[in-house]
Amino acid sequence: MEESKTPQWLIDAQNKSWEPEILISGITLTFLFLMSSYFYNFFAMLIQDHAVFARLAHVSYTVSIVLLNGLTIILIIHLVLRGVWTGFVGLSYVFPEGVNRKRLSKSNINTKFRKPKNFVIATEKICSLLFSFIFSVITYVLAATSIYIPLILLFFLDLDLIIIRQIIIYGVFTIVAILVLITVLLETKWKDSRFQQMLNSSFVSTILAIYFTNVGKIKSMAVFLLYFTLITLYSLPEISNFEFKNYESSEIKYEEGIVTLIDDYYKDLRDNEFRIPKAVLNEFHVTGRRIELFISFYKEDLFTLKQINKNPSLIEKYFDFSGTEIKSLQDLYRITLDGKMVPELRWYSKKLNETGQRGYISAIPVDNLETGYHELKIDKILWVVKGDSLLLVKDWIAIPFEKADK
């Protein structure tokens, strides 16, 4: 039985595919350029406001940024090539036969020149392949990372973090075991079953088979691997800037004895469209009698407070917190100036207008400090869900500042 011919409407759609391609590429690029800060703030919000485990959120953020940057680069290349394609189309219209061999020099008389329409067709194929490659990458990445969605949704149920961790561990283990079992059955009892045929003809498998049978299995896998490797390397600086690690210290950095300032620690120097990972001072050069400190809210601190209230002796057993009675979130922090404890502070809850981030502010008196360099450091108590124990993070954040003349 002969295969049915390609419908005329599909041929027309293929011939005019450049129109929606350019439109979609332009709109998507505009959207992607505006999305960078939203991705950053979204995953930061998951960690801070919903107590999503940092590692889970960091992996999700990394995948999102790699996908975002990959799409951006491919779409830019696609639009550039579409510009080249348009030039070839115009050239083929003005000079359809291409090179005028009657006017060739004797040195080029035997050279075989291609006609402009050949370049139009070649560029058209590259552009269409790039556009389909984008679609394929999105499909595979979303399929591979779809497991993270239900895991993240668990944190919106306000369950105990220990219970969530157990659900994730046993849930992932169960899913892996089921997948291994299905794979074994597909290779043995279900080898020619209807279920295997359905999997083989699925959306994802069909796309993969198209690449393997037309480009080659090794070449296809090499292209995908090279693509993700290069995009990941390109994305590393942006990924490394996402530092919402509540359990890590932040020491003051020195280069050849000179203090390295981090703009993100000062509200007047940082980009306030992005969330604050830990804490900020309102300025580096302090001119007034007080300096404002903002500490970011972390929902997991509520869990820490809950665990301490269950067993108050844990503080006395593990830490010298200067006899502080842990009653509020602010009691989980110990603030020092130049190594000396800052006396009791008055705290206020605040929501930042730029990002909607919640936190606490307090005015720290500095009028008794000498003019010059000073260091503000914050220690923090955390409950480590993995170890089911308390942890004192020394130098949770360390911020240098300069006291100006009065």
Short mmCIF file of C-alpha atoms in Angstrom, two decimals:
data_model
loop_
_atom_site.label_atom_id
_atom_site.label_comp_id
_atom_site.label_asym_id
_atom_site.label_seq_id
_atom_site.Cartn_x
_atom_site.Cartn_y
_atom_site.Cartn_z
CA MET A 1 0.00 0.00 0.00
CA GLU A 2 1.45 3.35 -1.03
CA GLU A 3 2.04 5.99 1.58
CA SER A 4 -0.37 8.89 1.44
CA LYS A 5 1.03 12.05 -0.06
CA THR A 6 1.86 15.03 2.11
CA PRO A 7 -1.27 17.21 2.40
CA GLN A 8 -1.08 20.51 0.53
CA TRP A 9 -1.91 22.48 3.67
CA LEU A 10 1.15 20.98 5.39
CA ILE A 11 3.38 21.86 2.43
CA ASP A 12 2.06 25.44 2.56
CA ALA A 13 2.68 25.57 6.31
CA GLN A 14 6.24 24.29 5.83
CA ASN A 15 6.91 26.87 3.13
CA LYS A 16 5.65 29.69 5.33
CA SER A 17 7.11 28.42 8.62
CA TRP A 18 9.60 31.30 8.71
CA GLU A 19 6.81 33.74 9.54
CA PRO A 20 5.73 32.18 12.87
CA GLU A 21 9.37 31.27 13.63
CA ILE A 22 10.51 34.90 13.52
CA LEU A 23 7.45 36.07 15.45
CA ILE A 24 7.82 33.40 18.14
CA SER A 25 11.60 33.93 18.42
CA GLY A 26 11.23 37.70 18.84
CA ILE A 27 8.47 37.49 21.43
CA THR A 28 10.19 34.67 23.34
CA LEU A 29 13.53 36.53 23.42
CA THR A 30 11.86 39.62 24.84
CA PHE A 31 10.18 37.46 27.46
CA LEU A 32 13.41 35.62 28.35
CA PHE A 33 15.43 38.80 28.84
CA LEU A 34 12.84 39.99 31.35
CA MET A 35 12.67 36.65 33.20
CA SER A 36 16.16 36.44 34.73
CA SER A 37 15.33 38.30 37.95
CA TYR A 38 11.98 36.53 38.23
CA PHE A 39 13.63 33.09 38.20
CA TYR A 40 16.10 34.25 40.87
CA ASN A 41 13.38 35.69 43.10
CA PHE A 42 11.00 32.78 42.53
CA PHE A 43 13.39 30.07 43.71
CA ALA A 44 14.68 32.31 46.50
CA MET A 45 11.06 32.76 47.60
CA LEU A 46 10.62 28.97 47.69
CA ILE A 47 13.58 28.66 50.07
CA GLN A 48 12.82 31.64 52.29
CA ASP A 49 9.02 31.77 52.41
CA HIS A 50 8.16 28.08 52.04
CA ALA A 51 11.20 26.33 53.58
CA VAL A 52 11.95 24.34 50.41
CA PHE A 53 15.22 22.49 50.97
CA ALA A 54 18.07 24.60 49.58
CA ARG A 55 19.59 21.76 47.57
CA LEU A 56 16.27 21.01 45.89
CA ALA A 57 15.70 24.67 45.03
CA HIS A 58 19.30 25.14 43.84
CA VAL A 59 19.02 22.16 41.47
CA SER A 60 15.72 23.49 40.10
CA TYR A 61 17.20 26.97 39.69
CA THR A 62 20.28 25.57 37.92
CA VAL A 63 18.13 23.62 35.45
CA SER A 64 15.95 26.68 34.83
CA ILE A 65 18.92 29.00 34.21
CA VAL A 66 20.64 26.51 31.88
CA LEU A 67 17.37 26.14 29.96
CA LEU A 68 16.82 29.90 29.92
CA ASN A 69 20.33 30.74 28.69
CA GLY A 70 20.27 27.91 26.16
CA LEU A 71 17.00 29.12 24.68
CA THR A 72 18.25 32.70 24.59
CA ILE A 73 21.46 31.83 22.73
CA ILE A 74 19.77 29.50 20.23
CA LEU A 75 17.01 32.04 19.53
CA ILE A 76 19.57 34.80 18.94
CA ILE A 77 21.45 32.54 16.50
CA HIS A 78 18.14 31.66 14.86
CA LEU A 79 17.17 35.30 14.35
CA VAL A 80 20.62 36.15 12.97
CA LEU A 81 20.42 33.26 10.49
CA ARG A 82 16.92 34.34 9.53
CA GLY A 83 18.41 37.73 8.70
CA VAL A 84 21.03 36.01 6.53
CA TRP A 85 18.25 33.95 4.94
CA THR A 86 16.31 37.11 4.11
CA GLY A 87 19.42 38.50 2.42
CA PHE A 88 19.79 35.37 0.30
CA VAL A 89 16.10 35.52 -0.63
CA GLY A 90 16.56 39.11 -1.85
CA LEU A 91 19.73 38.14 -3.73
CA SER A 92 17.98 35.22 -5.40
CA TYR A 93 15.17 37.54 -6.50
CA VAL A 94 17.51 40.14 -8.05
CA PHE A 95 19.99 37.62 -9.50
CA PRO A 96 18.14 34.29 -9.80
CA GLU A 97 20.89 32.71 -11.91
CA GLY A 98 23.62 33.75 -9.52
CA VAL A 99 27.08 34.30 -10.97
CA ASN A 100 27.27 35.75 -14.46
CA ARG A 101 29.83 33.39 -15.96
CA LYS A 102 30.38 35.65 -19.00
CA ARG A 103 32.08 38.22 -16.78
CA LEU A 104 34.23 35.81 -14.80
CA SER A 105 37.97 36.19 -14.86
CA LYS A 106 39.98 33.40 -16.49
CA SER A 107 41.28 32.25 -13.09
CA ASN A 108 37.70 31.51 -11.91
CA ILE A 109 36.28 30.18 -15.16
CA ASN A 110 36.32 26.55 -13.97
CA THR A 111 35.00 27.27 -10.48
CA LYS A 112 31.56 25.84 -9.71
CA PHE A 113 29.43 28.50 -8.06
CA ARG A 114 26.19 27.76 -6.25
CA LYS A 115 23.05 29.68 -7.07
CA PRO A 116 21.48 31.98 -4.44
CA LYS A 117 18.47 29.67 -4.14
CA ASN A 118 20.81 26.91 -2.93
CA PHE A 119 21.93 29.14 -0.06
CA VAL A 120 18.30 30.01 0.66
CA ILE A 121 17.39 26.33 0.95
CA ALA A 122 20.49 25.46 3.04
CA THR A 123 19.92 28.36 5.46
CA GLU A 124 16.22 27.50 5.64
CA LYS A 125 17.05 23.95 6.75
CA ILE A 126 19.48 25.18 9.42
CA CYS A 127 16.93 27.67 10.79
CA SER A 128 14.14 25.09 10.88
CA LEU A 129 16.46 22.55 12.55
CA LEU A 130 17.48 25.09 15.21
CA PHE A 131 13.85 25.88 15.95
CA SER A 132 12.97 22.20 16.26
CA PHE A 133 16.08 21.67 18.41
CA ILE A 134 14.79 24.28 20.87
CA PHE A 135 11.46 22.49 21.03
CA SER A 136 13.19 19.13 21.59
CA VAL A 137 15.41 20.47 24.39
CA ILE A 138 12.43 21.96 26.23
CA THR A 139 10.56 18.66 25.91
CA TYR A 140 13.37 16.53 27.32
CA VAL A 141 14.33 18.92 30.11
CA LEU A 142 10.74 19.27 31.31
CA ALA A 143 10.27 15.49 31.12
CA ALA A 144 13.46 14.88 33.11
CA THR A 145 12.73 17.49 35.79
CA SER A 146 8.98 16.96 36.17
CA ILE A 147 9.66 14.93 39.33
CA TYR A 148 10.75 18.14 41.11
CA ILE A 149 7.32 19.73 40.80
CA PRO A 150 5.44 17.39 43.21
CA LEU A 151 8.45 17.47 45.57
CA ILE A 152 8.32 21.27 45.78
CA LEU A 153 4.54 21.26 46.18
CA LEU A 154 4.97 19.21 49.38
CA PHE A 155 6.33 22.30 51.12
CA PHE A 156 3.10 24.21 50.48
CA LEU A 157 1.19 21.75 52.69
CA ASP A 158 2.81 23.08 55.90
CA LEU A 159 3.96 19.62 56.93
CA ASP A 160 6.74 19.02 59.42
CA LEU A 161 10.09 19.32 57.61
CA ILE A 162 11.23 15.98 59.00
CA ILE A 163 8.12 14.33 57.55
CA ILE A 164 8.69 16.04 54.19
CA ARG A 165 12.26 14.77 54.10
CA GLN A 166 11.10 11.23 54.79
CA ILE A 167 8.42 11.46 52.09
CA ILE A 168 11.02 12.69 49.57
CA ILE A 169 13.54 9.97 50.43
CA TYR A 170 11.06 7.10 50.36
CA GLY A 171 9.14 8.60 47.44
CA VAL A 172 12.22 8.96 45.22
CA PHE A 173 13.42 5.49 46.23
CA THR A 174 10.01 4.03 45.33
CA ILE A 175 9.91 5.82 41.95
CA VAL A 176 13.42 4.62 41.07
CA ALA A 177 12.52 1.06 42.09
CA ILE A 178 9.35 1.16 39.95
CA LEU A 179 11.28 2.50 36.95
CA VAL A 180 13.92 -0.22 37.30
CA LEU A 181 11.21 -2.87 37.57
CA ILE A 182 9.39 -1.55 34.49
CA THR A 183 12.68 -1.46 32.54
CA VAL A 184 13.41 -5.10 33.45
CA LEU A 185 9.88 -6.18 32.51
CA LEU A 186 10.09 -4.33 29.18
CA GLU A 187 13.26 -6.25 28.36
CA THR A 188 11.75 -9.61 29.36
CA LYS A 189 8.03 -10.33 29.74
CA TRP A 190 6.71 -7.12 28.17
CA LYS A 191 9.18 -7.08 25.26
CA ASP A 192 6.52 -7.12 22.53
CA SER A 193 3.58 -5.96 24.63
CA ARG A 194 1.14 -3.23 23.72
CA PHE A 195 2.50 -1.16 26.62
CA GLN A 196 6.01 -1.20 25.12
CA GLN A 197 4.63 -0.28 21.71
CA MET A 198 2.81 2.64 23.30
CA LEU A 199 6.04 3.83 24.96
CA ASN A 200 8.03 3.42 21.74
CA SER A 201 5.52 5.52 19.81
CA SER A 202 5.14 8.16 22.49
CA PHE A 203 5.75 11.85 21.90
CA VAL A 204 9.23 11.91 23.48
CA SER A 205 10.38 8.60 21.92
CA THR A 206 9.22 9.66 18.46
CA ILE A 207 11.22 12.90 18.57
CA LEU A 208 14.30 11.02 19.71
CA ALA A 209 13.87 8.40 16.98
CA ILE A 210 13.63 11.14 14.33
CA TYR A 211 17.02 12.54 15.37
CA PHE A 212 18.65 9.10 15.73
CA THR A 213 17.51 7.80 12.36
CA ASN A 214 18.22 10.97 10.38
CA VAL A 215 21.25 12.50 12.09
CA GLY A 216 22.67 9.39 13.70
CA LYS A 217 22.50 8.16 17.29
CA ILE A 218 26.07 9.02 18.25
CA LYS A 219 26.00 12.41 16.51
CA SER A 220 22.66 13.32 18.08
CA MET A 221 23.79 12.40 21.58
CA ALA A 222 27.09 14.23 21.04
CA VAL A 223 25.27 17.39 19.93
CA PHE A 224 22.92 17.34 22.93
CA LEU A 225 25.82 16.65 25.32
CA LEU A 226 27.98 19.40 23.82
CA TYR A 227 25.06 21.83 23.91
CA PHE A 228 24.31 21.26 27.60
CA THR A 229 28.02 21.30 28.53
CA LEU A 230 28.68 24.63 26.84
CA ILE A 231 25.48 26.24 28.15
CA THR A 232 26.18 25.00 31.69
CA LEU A 233 29.71 26.45 31.59
CA TYR A 234 28.30 29.73 30.28
CA SER A 235 25.69 29.75 33.07
CA LEU A 236 28.09 28.99 35.95
CA PRO A 237 28.63 32.65 37.01
CA GLU A 238 24.88 33.24 37.19
CA ILE A 239 24.32 29.96 39.03
CA SER A 240 27.07 30.72 41.57
CA ASN A 241 25.41 34.06 42.41
CA PHE A 242 22.37 32.20 43.75
CA GLU A 243 23.60 31.80 47.34
CA PHE A 244 20.66 31.01 49.59
CA LYS A 245 22.55 28.53 51.75
CA ASN A 246 21.30 29.01 55.27
CA TYR A 247 23.79 26.55 56.75
CA GLU A 248 26.99 28.12 55.41
CA SER A 249 29.23 30.82 56.84
CA SER A 250 30.16 33.99 54.95
CA GLU A 251 33.60 35.14 55.98
CA ILE A 252 35.08 38.51 55.04
CA LYS A 253 37.37 38.07 52.04
CA TYR A 254 40.82 39.57 51.66
CA GLU A 255 43.04 40.01 48.63
CA GLU A 256 46.65 40.84 49.49
CA GLY A 257 45.53 42.20 52.83
CA ILE A 258 42.78 44.39 51.31
CA VAL A 259 39.15 43.79 52.26
CA THR A 260 36.98 42.73 49.32
CA LEU A 261 33.63 44.47 49.51
CA ILE A 262 30.48 42.70 48.30
CA ASP A 263 27.93 45.15 46.94
CA ASP A 264 25.11 42.76 47.79
CA TYR A 265 25.71 43.42 51.51
CA TYR A 266 24.73 47.12 51.25
CA LYS A 267 21.29 48.34 50.30
CA ASP A 268 22.58 51.51 48.63
CA LEU A 269 24.99 49.52 46.42
CA ARG A 270 23.06 46.34 45.54
CA ASP A 271 20.40 45.74 42.88
CA ASN A 272 17.25 45.86 44.99
CA GLU A 273 15.18 44.06 42.35
CA PHE A 274 16.73 40.81 43.66
CA ARG A 275 15.99 39.18 47.02
CA ILE A 276 18.45 39.47 49.90
CA PRO A 277 20.02 36.08 50.72
CA LYS A 278 20.85 36.77 54.37
CA ALA A 279 21.27 40.32 55.63
CA VAL A 280 22.25 43.83 54.50
CA LEU A 281 23.31 47.12 56.04
CA ASN A 282 21.76 50.25 54.58
CA GLU A 283 25.20 51.67 53.66
CA PHE A 284 28.95 51.01 53.76
CA HIS A 285 29.99 54.53 54.81
CA VAL A 286 28.06 55.14 58.04
CA THR A 287 27.52 58.82 58.74
CA GLY A 288 24.77 58.81 61.36
CA ARG A 289 24.49 57.60 64.94
CA ARG A 290 22.82 54.36 63.90
CA ILE A 291 23.05 51.89 61.05
CA GLU A 292 20.04 49.92 59.82
CA LEU A 293 20.32 46.13 59.62
CA PHE A 294 17.89 44.02 57.60
CA ILE A 295 17.75 40.25 58.21
CA SER A 296 15.86 38.04 55.77
CA PHE A 297 13.00 35.88 57.00
CA TYR A 298 13.43 32.11 56.59
CA LYS A 299 10.41 29.96 57.26
CA GLU A 300 12.64 27.09 58.41
CA ASP A 301 13.55 29.32 61.38
CA LEU A 302 10.01 28.74 62.62
CA PHE A 303 10.77 25.02 62.57
CA THR A 304 13.99 25.65 64.55
CA LEU A 305 12.05 27.70 67.11
CA LYS A 306 9.46 24.94 67.38
CA GLN A 307 12.11 22.29 68.03
CA ILE A 308 13.82 24.43 70.69
CA ASN A 309 10.52 25.13 72.45
CA LYS A 310 9.96 21.37 72.62
CA ASN A 311 13.26 20.96 74.44
CA PRO A 312 14.67 24.28 75.78
CA SER A 313 17.63 22.50 77.37
CA LEU A 314 19.11 21.95 73.90
CA ILE A 315 20.43 25.51 73.88
CA GLU A 316 22.18 25.15 77.23
CA LYS A 317 23.49 21.72 76.25
CA TYR A 318 25.05 22.65 72.95
CA PHE A 319 25.69 26.40 72.91
CA ASP A 320 26.74 29.35 74.95
CA PHE A 321 24.24 31.89 73.73
CA SER A 322 24.91 34.26 76.63
CA GLY A 323 21.89 33.07 78.56
CA THR A 324 19.50 34.19 75.84
CA GLU A 325 16.01 32.82 76.21
CA ILE A 326 14.82 31.68 72.78
CA LYS A 327 11.28 33.01 72.45
CA SER A 328 11.23 34.69 69.03
CA LEU A 329 12.94 34.35 65.67
CA GLN A 330 15.27 37.24 66.46
CA ASP A 331 16.61 35.27 69.46
CA LEU A 332 18.10 32.77 67.00
CA TYR A 333 20.65 35.41 65.98
CA ARG A 334 23.65 36.70 67.90
CA ILE A 335 24.94 40.03 66.58
CA THR A 336 28.42 41.31 67.36
CA LEU A 337 30.33 44.48 66.50
CA ASP A 338 34.10 44.03 66.40
CA GLY A 339 33.68 40.86 68.47
CA LYS A 340 31.47 42.45 71.16
CA MET A 341 27.85 41.50 71.67
CA VAL A 342 25.34 44.13 70.63
CA PRO A 343 22.87 44.73 73.50
CA GLU A 344 19.16 44.05 73.16
CA LEU A 345 17.76 45.52 69.98
CA ARG A 346 14.28 46.61 69.01
CA TRP A 347 13.10 44.66 65.95
CA TYR A 348 10.42 45.52 63.39
CA SER A 349 8.87 43.32 60.74
CA LYS A 350 9.20 44.71 57.23
CA LYS A 351 8.20 43.75 53.69
CA LEU A 352 10.37 45.13 50.90
CA ASN A 353 8.43 46.90 48.15
CA GLU A 354 10.72 45.85 45.29
CA THR A 355 10.50 42.07 45.79
CA GLY A 356 7.82 41.51 48.43
CA GLN A 357 10.46 39.86 50.62
CA ARG A 358 9.79 39.62 54.36
CA GLY A 359 12.38 40.35 56.99
CA TYR A 360 13.28 42.21 60.17
CA ILE A 361 15.00 45.55 60.65
CA SER A 362 16.73 47.09 63.60
CA ALA A 363 18.78 50.24 64.17
CA ILE A 364 22.20 49.41 65.62
CA PRO A 365 23.86 52.22 67.58
CA VAL A 366 27.34 53.13 66.28
CA ASP A 367 27.87 56.57 67.85
CA ASN A 368 30.33 55.11 70.38
CA LEU A 369 32.47 53.50 67.68
CA GLU A 370 35.73 55.07 66.61
CA THR A 371 36.11 56.47 63.13
CA GLY A 372 37.33 53.87 60.65
CA TYR A 373 36.91 50.19 59.83
CA HIS A 374 34.52 47.89 61.71
CA GLU A 375 32.98 44.44 61.29
CA LEU A 376 29.41 43.35 62.00
CA LYS A 377 28.96 39.61 62.34
CA ILE A 378 25.90 37.45 62.91
CA ASP A 379 25.83 33.91 64.31
CA LYS A 380 22.70 31.87 63.84
CA ILE A 381 21.09 28.78 65.37
CA LEU A 382 19.51 26.32 62.94
CA TRP A 383 17.85 22.95 63.23
CA VAL A 384 19.45 20.57 60.74
CA VAL A 385 16.65 18.38 59.44
CA LYS A 386 19.07 15.84 57.95
CA GLY A 387 20.92 15.33 61.23
CA ASP A 388 17.90 16.02 63.43
CA SER A 389 20.01 18.29 65.65
CA LEU A 390 20.86 21.91 66.38
CA LEU A 391 23.66 23.72 64.58
CA LEU A 392 25.34 27.01 65.44
CA VAL A 393 26.49 28.71 62.23
CA LYS A 394 29.42 30.91 63.23
CA ASP A 395 29.71 34.02 61.05
CA TRP A 396 26.43 33.26 59.27
CA ILE A 397 27.22 36.58 57.64
CA ALA A 398 30.08 39.03 58.20
CA ILE A 399 29.73 42.59 56.88
CA PRO A 400 32.50 45.22 57.03
CA PHE A 401 31.64 48.93 57.17
CA GLU A 402 33.37 52.27 57.58
CA LYS A 403 32.47 54.76 60.34
CA ALA A 404 32.82 58.27 58.96
CA ASP A 405 33.89 61.35 60.89
CA LYS A 406 31.19 62.95 63.02
#
